[in-house]
Amino acid sequence: MEEPKKTSRRRSKVNDYICHCCRKKFPYCLNCPCGFQICETCFRENLWGISNGPTWVCPDCGRVRMTF
Ligand SMILES: [Zn+2]
Ligand SMILES: [Zn+2]
């Protein structure tokens, strides 16, 4: 008799964000639906490149996102 494989889909709730720039964990990061996450510190450092006031552009997918 074969034992039915139990595929337990354990969805561990991730409460932490990991910045894609500095790879550190944060309680909050600016994020994009594509999965891109960036912390406020890195965001400010890259502001000139991705942000234009109240919005920022995801460097991964090019989506325009609102700042906070
Ligand atoms: Zn960072
Ligand atoms: Zn994106």
PDB file of C-alpha atoms and ligand atoms in Angstrom:
ATOM      1  CA  MET A   1       0.000   0.000   0.000  1.00  0.00           C
ATOM      2  CA  GLU A   2       1.271   3.359  -0.911  1.00  0.00           C
ATOM      3  CA  GLU A   3       1.199   6.134   1.542  1.00  0.00           C
ATOM      4  CA  PRO A   4      -0.478   9.211   0.145  1.00  0.00           C
ATOM      5  CA  LYS A   5       1.876  12.096   0.074  1.00  0.00           C
ATOM      6  CA  LYS A   6       0.711  14.876   2.242  1.00  0.00           C
ATOM      7  CA  THR A   7       1.768  18.118   0.750  1.00  0.00           C
ATOM      8  CA  SER A   8       1.385  20.501   3.581  1.00  0.00           C
ATOM      9  CA  ARG A   9       1.272  23.962   2.252  1.00  0.00           C
ATOM     10  CA  ARG A  10       2.572  25.789   5.197  1.00  0.00           C
ATOM     11  CA  ARG A  11       2.391  29.450   4.459  1.00  0.00           C
ATOM     12  CA  SER A  12       4.645  31.052   6.947  1.00  0.00           C
ATOM     13  CA  LYS A  13       3.551  34.588   7.296  1.00  0.00           C
ATOM     14  CA  VAL A  14       6.439  36.789   6.450  1.00  0.00           C
ATOM     15  CA  ASN A  15       6.303  39.845   8.577  1.00  0.00           C
ATOM     16  CA  ASP A  16       9.684  41.053   7.571  1.00  0.00           C
ATOM     17  CA  TYR A  17      10.673  42.725   4.393  1.00  0.00           C
ATOM     18  CA  ILE A  18      14.094  42.179   2.970  1.00  0.00           C
ATOM     19  CA  CYS A  19      15.603  45.062   1.102  1.00  0.00           C
ATOM     20  CA  HIS A  20      16.840  44.047  -2.322  1.00  0.00           C
ATOM     21  CA  CYS A  21      19.643  46.552  -2.065  1.00  0.00           C
ATOM     22  CA  CYS A  22      21.236  45.978   1.342  1.00  0.00           C
ATOM     23  CA  ARG A  23      19.702  42.535   2.035  1.00  0.00           C
ATOM     24  CA  LYS A  24      18.711  43.540   5.526  1.00  0.00           C
ATOM     25  CA  LYS A  25      15.429  42.814   7.227  1.00  0.00           C
ATOM     26  CA  PHE A  26      13.014  45.583   7.948  1.00  0.00           C
ATOM     27  CA  PRO A  27       9.538  45.817   9.469  1.00  0.00           C
ATOM     28  CA  TYR A  28       8.575  47.790   6.413  1.00  0.00           C
ATOM     29  CA  CYS A  29       9.963  48.348   2.968  1.00  0.00           C
ATOM     30  CA  LEU A  30       8.721  50.096  -0.081  1.00  0.00           C
ATOM     31  CA  ASN A  31       7.536  47.274  -2.251  1.00  0.00           C
ATOM     32  CA  CYS A  32       6.184  46.394  -5.645  1.00  0.00           C
ATOM     33  CA  PRO A  33       3.693  43.712  -6.742  1.00  0.00           C
ATOM     34  CA  CYS A  34       6.525  42.130  -8.717  1.00  0.00           C
ATOM     35  CA  GLY A  35       8.298  41.353  -5.471  1.00  0.00           C
ATOM     36  CA  PHE A  36      10.811  44.116  -5.394  1.00  0.00           C
ATOM     37  CA  GLN A  37      11.482  45.527  -1.954  1.00  0.00           C
ATOM     38  CA  ILE A  38      13.663  48.404  -0.924  1.00  0.00           C
ATOM     39  CA  CYS A  39      14.207  49.938   2.489  1.00  0.00           C
ATOM     40  CA  GLU A  40      13.793  53.583   3.185  1.00  0.00           C
ATOM     41  CA  THR A  41      17.508  54.149   3.566  1.00  0.00           C
ATOM     42  CA  CYS A  42      18.379  52.595   0.222  1.00  0.00           C
ATOM     43  CA  PHE A  43      15.382  54.263  -1.318  1.00  0.00           C
ATOM     44  CA  ARG A  44      16.639  57.652  -0.238  1.00  0.00           C
ATOM     45  CA  GLU A  45      20.078  56.832  -1.553  1.00  0.00           C
ATOM     46  CA  ASN A  46      18.609  55.867  -4.899  1.00  0.00           C
ATOM     47  CA  LEU A  47      15.971  58.537  -4.899  1.00  0.00           C
ATOM     48  CA  TRP A  48      17.602  60.448  -7.703  1.00  0.00           C
ATOM     49  CA  GLY A  49      17.389  57.372  -9.904  1.00  0.00           C
ATOM     50  CA  ILE A  50      13.941  55.979  -9.249  1.00  0.00           C
ATOM     51  CA  SER A  51      11.796  58.626  -7.636  1.00  0.00           C
ATOM     52  CA  ASN A  52      10.211  61.755  -8.917  1.00  0.00           C
ATOM     53  CA  GLY A  53       8.336  63.241  -5.981  1.00  0.00           C
ATOM     54  CA  PRO A  54       5.293  61.309  -4.732  1.00  0.00           C
ATOM     55  CA  THR A  55       5.996  58.363  -6.979  1.00  0.00           C
ATOM     56  CA  TRP A  56       8.863  56.016  -7.652  1.00  0.00           C
ATOM     57  CA  VAL A  57       9.552  53.623 -10.476  1.00  0.00           C
ATOM     58  CA  CYS A  58      10.323  50.006  -9.715  1.00  0.00           C
ATOM     59  CA  PRO A  59      13.722  49.212 -11.224  1.00  0.00           C
ATOM     60  CA  ASP A  60      12.635  45.617 -11.751  1.00  0.00           C
ATOM     61  CA  CYS A  61       9.413  45.970 -13.692  1.00  0.00           C
ATOM     62  CA  GLY A  62       9.086  49.677 -14.355  1.00  0.00           C
ATOM     63  CA  ARG A  63       5.846  50.073 -12.483  1.00  0.00           C
ATOM     64  CA  VAL A  64       5.105  53.500 -11.123  1.00  0.00           C
ATOM     65  CA  ARG A  65       4.467  53.218  -7.399  1.00  0.00           C
ATOM     66  CA  MET A  66       3.325  55.667  -4.801  1.00  0.00           C
ATOM     67  CA  THR A  67       5.766  56.653  -2.100  1.00  0.00           C
ATOM     68  CA  PHE A  68       4.283  55.292   1.169  1.00  0.00           C
TER      69      PHE A  68
HETATM   70 ZN    ZN B   1      18.261  48.684   1.988  1.00  0.00          ZN
HETATM   71 ZN    ZN B   2       8.217  45.943  -9.732  1.00  0.00          ZN
END
